[in-house]
PDB file of C-alpha atoms in Angstrom:
ATOM      1  CA  CYS A   1     217.942 171.871 188.029  1.00  0.00           C
ATOM      2  CA  LEU A   2     214.443 170.858 189.103  1.00  0.00           C
ATOM      3  CA  THR A   3     215.238 167.280 188.819  1.00  0.00           C
ATOM      4  CA  GLN A   4     218.351 167.653 190.869  1.00  0.00           C
ATOM      5  CA  PHE A   5     216.468 169.483 193.656  1.00  0.00           C
ATOM      6  CA  VAL A   6     213.956 166.728 193.715  1.00  0.00           C
ATOM      7  CA  LEU A   7     216.572 164.200 193.952  1.00  0.00           C
ATOM      8  CA  GLY A   8     218.040 166.351 196.786  1.00  0.00           C
ATOM      9  CA  SER A   9     214.803 166.091 198.662  1.00  0.00           C
ATOM     10  CA  ILE A  10     214.697 162.286 198.177  1.00  0.00           C
ATOM     11  CA  SER A  11     218.192 162.170 199.524  1.00  0.00           C
ATOM     12  CA  ALA A  12     217.247 163.863 202.680  1.00  0.00           C
ATOM     13  CA  VAL A  13     214.405 161.325 203.098  1.00  0.00           C
ATOM     14  CA  LEU A  14     217.093 158.442 202.369  1.00  0.00           C
ATOM     15  CA  LEU A  15     219.325 159.885 204.942  1.00  0.00           C
ATOM     16  CA  PHE A  16     216.589 159.872 207.607  1.00  0.00           C
ATOM     17  CA  ARG A  17     215.797 156.268 206.757  1.00  0.00           C
ATOM     18  CA  ILE A  18     219.461 155.234 207.059  1.00  0.00           C
ATOM     19  CA  SER A  19     219.998 157.191 210.298  1.00  0.00           C
ATOM     20  CA  HIS A  20     216.781 155.962 211.827  1.00  0.00           C
ATOM     21  CA  LYS A  21     217.851 152.324 211.040  1.00  0.00           C
ATOM     22  CA  LEU A  22     221.339 152.583 212.379  1.00  0.00           C
ATOM     23  CA  ILE A  23     221.178 155.086 215.153  1.00  0.00           C
ATOM     24  CA  GLY A  24     217.710 156.139 216.117  1.00  0.00           C
ATOM     25  CA  VAL A  25     214.730 158.501 215.546  1.00  0.00           C
ATOM     26  CA  ILE A  26     216.250 161.675 217.099  1.00  0.00           C
ATOM     27  CA  PRO A  27     219.506 161.416 215.178  1.00  0.00           C
ATOM     28  CA  ALA A  28     217.443 160.643 212.084  1.00  0.00           C
ATOM     29  CA  TYR A  29     215.455 163.977 212.313  1.00  0.00           C
ATOM     30  CA  LEU A  30     218.728 165.859 213.085  1.00  0.00           C
ATOM     31  CA  SER A  31     220.357 164.371 210.138  1.00  0.00           C
ATOM     32  CA  PHE A  32     217.347 165.136 207.839  1.00  0.00           C
ATOM     33  CA  ILE A  33     217.230 168.877 208.999  1.00  0.00           C
ATOM     34  CA  GLY A  34     221.027 169.375 208.746  1.00  0.00           C
ATOM     35  CA  PHE A  35     221.174 167.868 205.313  1.00  0.00           C
ATOM     36  CA  SER A  36     218.144 170.021 204.216  1.00  0.00           C
ATOM     37  CA  PHE A  37     220.057 173.198 205.090  1.00  0.00           C
ATOM     38  CA  TYR A  38     223.542 172.126 204.013  1.00  0.00           C
ATOM     39  CA  GLY A  39     224.800 174.868 201.809  1.00  0.00           C
ATOM     40  CA  PRO A  40     227.266 173.057 199.455  1.00  0.00           C
ATOM     41  CA  GLU A  41     224.742 170.360 198.587  1.00  0.00           C
ATOM     42  CA  ILE A  42     222.170 173.035 197.589  1.00  0.00           C
ATOM     43  CA  VAL A  43     224.761 174.826 195.529  1.00  0.00           C
ATOM     44  CA  TYR A  44     225.780 171.661 193.620  1.00  0.00           C
ATOM     45  CA  GLU A  45     222.112 170.857 192.862  1.00  0.00           C
ATOM     46  CA  GLY A  46     221.451 174.483 191.717  1.00  0.00           C
ATOM     47  CA  ILE A  47     224.160 174.489 189.129  1.00  0.00           C
ATOM     48  CA  THR A  48     223.638 170.949 187.963  1.00  0.00           C
ATOM     49  CA  LEU A  49     227.023 169.481 188.972  1.00  0.00           C
ATOM     50  CA  ARG A  50     227.231 165.688 189.202  1.00  0.00           C
ATOM     51  CA  ALA A  51     228.227 166.050 192.957  1.00  0.00           C
ATOM     52  CA  GLY A  52     224.486 166.156 193.653  1.00  0.00           C
ATOM     53  CA  LEU A  53     224.062 162.810 191.749  1.00  0.00           C
ATOM     54  CA  VAL A  54     226.944 161.313 193.818  1.00  0.00           C
ATOM     55  CA  THR A  55     225.174 162.227 197.015  1.00  0.00           C
ATOM     56  CA  PHE A  56     221.732 160.829 195.815  1.00  0.00           C
ATOM     57  CA  LEU A  57     223.260 157.480 194.362  1.00  0.00           C
ATOM     58  CA  GLY A  58     225.406 156.995 197.343  1.00  0.00           C
ATOM     59  CA  LEU A  59     222.483 157.305 199.909  1.00  0.00           C
ATOM     60  CA  TRP A  60     220.234 155.255 197.595  1.00  0.00           C
ATOM     61  CA  SER A  61     222.721 152.372 197.214  1.00  0.00           C
ATOM     62  CA  PHE A  62     223.506 152.539 201.059  1.00  0.00           C
ATOM     63  CA  ASN A  63     219.734 152.459 201.825  1.00  0.00           C
ATOM     64  CA  LEU A  64     219.163 149.384 199.474  1.00  0.00           C
ATOM     65  CA  LEU A  65     222.141 147.481 200.927  1.00  0.00           C
ATOM     66  CA  LEU A  66     220.886 148.139 204.459  1.00  0.00           C
ATOM     67  CA  ASP A  67     217.375 146.817 203.531  1.00  0.00           C
ATOM     68  CA  LEU A  68     218.996 143.526 202.429  1.00  0.00           C
ATOM     69  CA  THR A  69     219.331 142.684 206.130  1.00  0.00           C
ATOM     70  CA  SER A  70     215.548 142.262 206.328  1.00  0.00           C
ATOM     71  CA  ASP A  71     214.478 141.586 202.859  1.00  0.00           C
ATOM     72  CA  LEU A  72     217.094 139.406 200.932  1.00  0.00           C
ATOM     73  CA  ASP A  73     215.127 138.513 197.751  1.00  0.00           C
ATOM     74  CA  LYS A  74     216.126 138.729 193.949  1.00  0.00           C
ATOM     75  CA  LYS A  75     214.408 141.985 193.282  1.00  0.00           C
ATOM     76  CA  SER A  76     216.038 143.689 196.233  1.00  0.00           C
ATOM     77  CA  LEU A  77     219.509 142.237 195.421  1.00  0.00           C
ATOM     78  CA  VAL A  78     219.233 143.387 191.713  1.00  0.00           C
ATOM     79  CA  LEU A  79     218.185 146.949 192.756  1.00  0.00           C
ATOM     80  CA  ALA A  80     221.124 147.156 195.192  1.00  0.00           C
ATOM     81  CA  ALA A  81     223.490 145.904 192.492  1.00  0.00           C
ATOM     82  CA  ILE A  82     222.199 148.465 189.974  1.00  0.00           C
ATOM     83  CA  ALA A  83     222.319 151.420 192.435  1.00  0.00           C
ATOM     84  CA  THR A  84     225.913 150.401 193.515  1.00  0.00           C
ATOM     85  CA  SER A  85     226.960 150.236 189.818  1.00  0.00           C
ATOM     86  CA  LEU A  86     225.571 153.712 189.088  1.00  0.00           C
ATOM     87  CA  PHE A  87     227.110 155.066 192.103  1.00  0.00           C
ATOM     88  CA  ILE A  88     230.604 153.944 190.984  1.00  0.00           C
ATOM     89  CA  GLN A  89     229.999 155.131 187.434  1.00  0.00           C
ATOM     90  CA  ILE A  90     229.163 158.625 188.478  1.00  0.00           C
ATOM     91  CA  ARG A  91     232.684 159.053 189.910  1.00  0.00           C
ATOM     92  CA  PRO A  92     235.249 156.293 189.251  1.00  0.00           C
ATOM     93  CA  ASN A  93     237.231 156.747 192.483  1.00  0.00           C
ATOM     94  CA  ILE A  94     234.163 155.405 194.288  1.00  0.00           C
ATOM     95  CA  ILE A  95     235.435 151.987 193.240  1.00  0.00           C
ATOM     96  CA  LEU A  96     237.515 152.205 196.519  1.00  0.00           C
ATOM     97  CA  CYS A  97     234.162 151.538 198.328  1.00  0.00           C
ATOM     98  CA  LEU A  98     233.480 148.399 196.529  1.00  0.00           C
ATOM     99  CA  PRO A  99     235.719 146.081 198.782  1.00  0.00           C
ATOM    100  CA  PHE A 100     233.825 147.336 201.895  1.00  0.00           C
ATOM    101  CA  ILE A 101     230.525 146.727 200.063  1.00  0.00           C
ATOM    102  CA  LEU A 102     231.599 143.172 199.221  1.00  0.00           C
ATOM    103  CA  TRP A 103     232.723 142.614 202.870  1.00  0.00           C
ATOM    104  CA  TYR A 104     229.379 143.946 204.124  1.00  0.00           C
ATOM    105  CA  LEU A 105     227.446 141.583 201.835  1.00  0.00           C
ATOM    106  CA  HIS A 106     229.658 138.640 202.972  1.00  0.00           C
ATOM    107  CA  SER A 107     229.614 139.443 206.673  1.00  0.00           C
ATOM    108  CA  SER A 108     226.279 140.784 207.223  1.00  0.00           C
ATOM    109  CA  ILE A 109     223.881 139.661 204.295  1.00  0.00           C
ATOM    110  CA  PHE A 110     224.982 136.279 203.267  1.00  0.00           C
ATOM    111  CA  LYS A 111     226.470 135.065 206.499  1.00  0.00           C
ATOM    112  CA  ALA A 112     224.704 131.997 208.080  1.00  0.00           C
ATOM    113  CA  LYS A 113     222.707 131.432 204.875  1.00  0.00           C
ATOM    114  CA  SER A 114     222.854 128.081 202.895  1.00  0.00           C
ATOM    115  CA  PRO A 115     225.460 127.515 200.482  1.00  0.00           C
ATOM    116  CA  ARG A 116     222.972 127.686 197.594  1.00  0.00           C
ATOM    117  CA  ILE A 117     221.621 130.944 198.577  1.00  0.00           C
ATOM    118  CA  ILE A 118     225.200 132.346 199.040  1.00  0.00           C
ATOM    119  CA  ARG A 119     226.208 131.120 195.623  1.00  0.00           C
ATOM    120  CA  ASN A 120     223.065 132.455 193.860  1.00  0.00           C
ATOM    121  CA  GLY A 121     223.150 135.664 195.708  1.00  0.00           C
ATOM    122  CA  TRP A 122     226.936 136.410 194.669  1.00  0.00           C
ATOM    123  CA  VAL A 123     226.211 135.409 191.095  1.00  0.00           C
ATOM    124  CA  LEU A 124     223.171 137.573 190.774  1.00  0.00           C
ATOM    125  CA  PHE A 125     224.753 140.624 192.505  1.00  0.00           C
ATOM    126  CA  LEU A 126     228.105 140.591 190.783  1.00  0.00           C
ATOM    127  CA  GLY A 127     226.372 139.663 187.464  1.00  0.00           C
ATOM    128  CA  VAL A 128     223.897 142.558 187.507  1.00  0.00           C
ATOM    129  CA  PHE A 129     226.670 144.975 188.827  1.00  0.00           C
ATOM    130  CA  LEU A 130     229.044 144.021 185.887  1.00  0.00           C
ATOM    131  CA  VAL A 131     226.217 143.906 183.144  1.00  0.00           C
ATOM    132  CA  SER A 132     224.777 147.298 184.204  1.00  0.00           C
ATOM    133  CA  SER A 133     228.388 148.866 184.040  1.00  0.00           C
ATOM    134  CA  ILE A 134     229.015 147.725 180.345  1.00  0.00           C
ATOM    135  CA  PRO A 135     226.933 150.341 178.357  1.00  0.00           C
ATOM    136  CA  PHE A 136     228.763 153.321 179.988  1.00  0.00           C
ATOM    137  CA  LEU A 137     232.231 151.668 179.560  1.00  0.00           C
ATOM    138  CA  VAL A 138     231.464 150.979 175.796  1.00  0.00           C
ATOM    139  CA  GLN A 139     230.238 154.543 175.412  1.00  0.00           C
ATOM    140  CA  CYS A 140     233.490 155.759 177.009  1.00  0.00           C
ATOM    141  CA  PHE A 141     235.580 153.468 174.660  1.00  0.00           C
ATOM    142  CA  LEU A 142     233.703 154.812 171.646  1.00  0.00           C
ATOM    143  CA  VAL A 143     234.359 158.459 172.603  1.00  0.00           C
ATOM    144  CA  HIS A 144     238.083 158.096 173.521  1.00  0.00           C
ATOM    145  CA  ASP A 145     239.029 155.247 171.129  1.00  0.00           C
ATOM    146  CA  ARG A 146     240.532 153.322 174.074  1.00  0.00           C
ATOM    147  CA  PHE A 147     239.479 151.950 177.297  1.00  0.00           C
ATOM    148  CA  VAL A 148     238.538 154.495 179.847  1.00  0.00           C
ATOM    149  CA  PHE A 149     237.154 153.640 183.247  1.00  0.00           C
ATOM    150  CA  PHE A 150     234.045 155.972 183.096  1.00  0.00           C
ATOM    151  CA  ASP A 151     236.056 159.351 183.403  1.00  0.00           C
ATOM    152  CA  ALA A 152     239.181 160.161 181.566  1.00  0.00           C
ATOM    153  CA  SER A 153     239.831 163.245 183.750  1.00  0.00           C
ATOM    154  CA  GLY A 154     240.034 161.429 187.077  1.00  0.00           C
ATOM    155  CA  SER A 155     243.906 161.178 187.281  1.00  0.00           C
ATOM    156  CA  LEU A 156     244.490 165.008 186.883  1.00  0.00           C
ATOM    157  CA  ALA A 157     241.742 165.897 189.293  1.00  0.00           C
ATOM    158  CA  PHE A 158     243.193 163.239 191.771  1.00  0.00           C
ATOM    159  CA  ILE A 159     246.754 164.626 191.645  1.00  0.00           C
ATOM    160  CA  ALA A 160     245.531 168.327 191.854  1.00  0.00           C
ATOM    161  CA  GLY A 161     244.121 167.480 195.267  1.00  0.00           C
ATOM    162  CA  ASN A 162     246.688 165.054 196.643  1.00  0.00           C
ATOM    163  CA  LEU A 163     250.117 166.750 196.706  1.00  0.00           C
ATOM    164  CA  GLN A 164     251.990 167.696 199.735  1.00  0.00           C
ATOM    165  CA  ASN A 165     251.437 171.547 199.225  1.00  0.00           C
ATOM    166  CA  TYR A 166     247.769 171.191 198.628  1.00  0.00           C
ATOM    167  CA  ARG A 167     246.019 173.768 200.818  1.00  0.00           C
ATOM    168  CA  GLY A 168     243.138 171.347 201.735  1.00  0.00           C
ATOM    169  CA  TYR A 169     240.298 172.963 199.694  1.00  0.00           C
ATOM    170  CA  GLY A 170     239.409 174.053 196.196  1.00  0.00           C
ATOM    171  CA  LEU A 171     241.353 172.929 192.998  1.00  0.00           C
ATOM    172  CA  ASP A 172     245.048 173.665 192.894  1.00  0.00           C
ATOM    173  CA  PHE A 173     245.505 174.431 189.184  1.00  0.00           C
ATOM    174  CA  SER A 174     249.371 174.769 189.692  1.00  0.00           C
ATOM    175  CA  ALA A 175     249.475 170.977 190.122  1.00  0.00           C
ATOM    176  CA  LEU A 176     248.350 170.641 186.551  1.00  0.00           C
ATOM    177  CA  GLN A 177     251.611 172.241 185.362  1.00  0.00           C
ATOM    178  CA  LEU A 178     253.356 169.008 186.382  1.00  0.00           C
ATOM    179  CA  PHE A 179     252.275 167.529 182.982  1.00  0.00           C
ATOM    180  CA  PRO A 180     252.356 170.571 180.615  1.00  0.00           C
ATOM    181  CA  GLY A 181     250.308 170.408 177.557  1.00  0.00           C
ATOM    182  CA  LYS A 182     248.288 167.293 178.571  1.00  0.00           C
ATOM    183  CA  THR A 183     244.540 167.176 179.015  1.00  0.00           C
ATOM    184  CA  GLU A 184     244.647 163.408 179.971  1.00  0.00           C
ATOM    185  CA  VAL A 185     247.258 161.691 182.111  1.00  0.00           C
ATOM    186  CA  SER A 186     247.292 157.983 182.868  1.00  0.00           C
ATOM    187  CA  TYR A 187     246.958 156.706 186.427  1.00  0.00           C
ATOM    188  CA  THR A 188     250.423 155.029 185.820  1.00  0.00           C
ATOM    189  CA  GLU A 189     252.025 158.379 185.293  1.00  0.00           C
ATOM    190  CA  VAL A 190     250.222 159.885 188.343  1.00  0.00           C
ATOM    191  CA  ILE A 191     251.404 156.892 190.620  1.00  0.00           C
ATOM    192  CA  ASN A 192     254.927 157.098 189.187  1.00  0.00           C
ATOM    193  CA  TYR A 193     255.090 160.763 190.268  1.00  0.00           C
ATOM    194  CA  LEU A 194     253.244 160.502 193.463  1.00  0.00           C
ATOM    195  CA  VAL A 195     254.999 157.543 195.133  1.00  0.00           C
ATOM    196  CA  PRO A 196     258.446 159.135 195.165  1.00  0.00           C
ATOM    197  CA  GLN A 197     256.978 162.283 196.555  1.00  0.00           C
ATOM    198  CA  ILE A 198     255.394 160.512 199.325  1.00  0.00           C
ATOM    199  CA  MET A 199     258.683 158.706 200.236  1.00  0.00           C
ATOM    200  CA  GLU A 200     260.560 162.062 200.170  1.00  0.00           C
ATOM    201  CA  HIS A 201     257.972 164.035 202.113  1.00  0.00           C
ATOM    202  CA  PRO A 202     255.906 161.732 204.386  1.00  0.00           C
ATOM    203  CA  LEU A 203     255.310 164.365 207.048  1.00  0.00           C
ATOM    204  CA  GLU A 204     254.162 166.958 204.569  1.00  0.00           C
ATOM    205  CA  PHE A 205     251.572 164.497 203.202  1.00  0.00           C
ATOM    206  CA  VAL A 206     250.209 163.673 206.607  1.00  0.00           C
ATOM    207  CA  GLN A 207     249.826 167.377 207.349  1.00  0.00           C
ATOM    208  CA  MET A 208     248.073 167.820 203.962  1.00  0.00           C
ATOM    209  CA  TYR A 209     245.572 165.159 204.829  1.00  0.00           C
ATOM    210  CA  PHE A 210     244.901 166.671 208.171  1.00  0.00           C
ATOM    211  CA  ARG A 211     244.139 169.919 206.373  1.00  0.00           C
ATOM    212  CA  LYS A 212     241.841 168.156 204.028  1.00  0.00           C
ATOM    213  CA  ILE A 213     239.989 166.600 206.896  1.00  0.00           C
ATOM    214  CA  PHE A 214     239.765 170.046 208.832  1.00  0.00           C
ATOM    215  CA  TYR A 215     238.180 171.789 205.862  1.00  0.00           C
ATOM    216  CA  PHE A 216     235.865 168.964 205.048  1.00  0.00           C
ATOM    217  CA  LEU A 217     234.497 168.998 208.557  1.00  0.00           C
ATOM    218  CA  ASN A 218     234.204 172.877 208.412  1.00  0.00           C
ATOM    219  CA  ASP A 219     232.706 172.949 204.864  1.00  0.00           C
TER     220      ASP A 219
END
């Protein structure tokens, strides 16, 4: 718990730096104060859930990526790649952020650089990113005796919060009855079930995501 509270304090400072660099000093102080008193984050840190690490790793990687605009050297690029890899490893669905990160590197970091710097930069970032992901992937393979993308429970957790009748907050355990007797469900099974549901009930899915946004903003 103590370690996570320390990481939470560091997260508040990281948020201040990010806000200061992107917006200004007053929004930075407001962000720092707001985050420091944000109840759900304090709860996650106090009961040692990985959500606290998601916040820290997200802010740390975001901060390092922003710093590349003013300090593009090998050490900074390696640190940014490691932080980004750890950010994705802590919760696999964060891989959805990766295309935006790569686009940011292309359009804001490597833009207008020489071909040699661009080539070496991409090789270094992607190489470190992939290599730092290998140990956890190997550990997951040894535990499950098959390839698992960091977390075998992700598919069930995903479908439990993305059905048309989901209330918008909490965990809907009734959704888990869609696959009775299973503790692990492949993403292929989830997609095969979910796509027809979206096609048959598009309005209900739109309403469900509006509910999720509403409760997210009122957390």
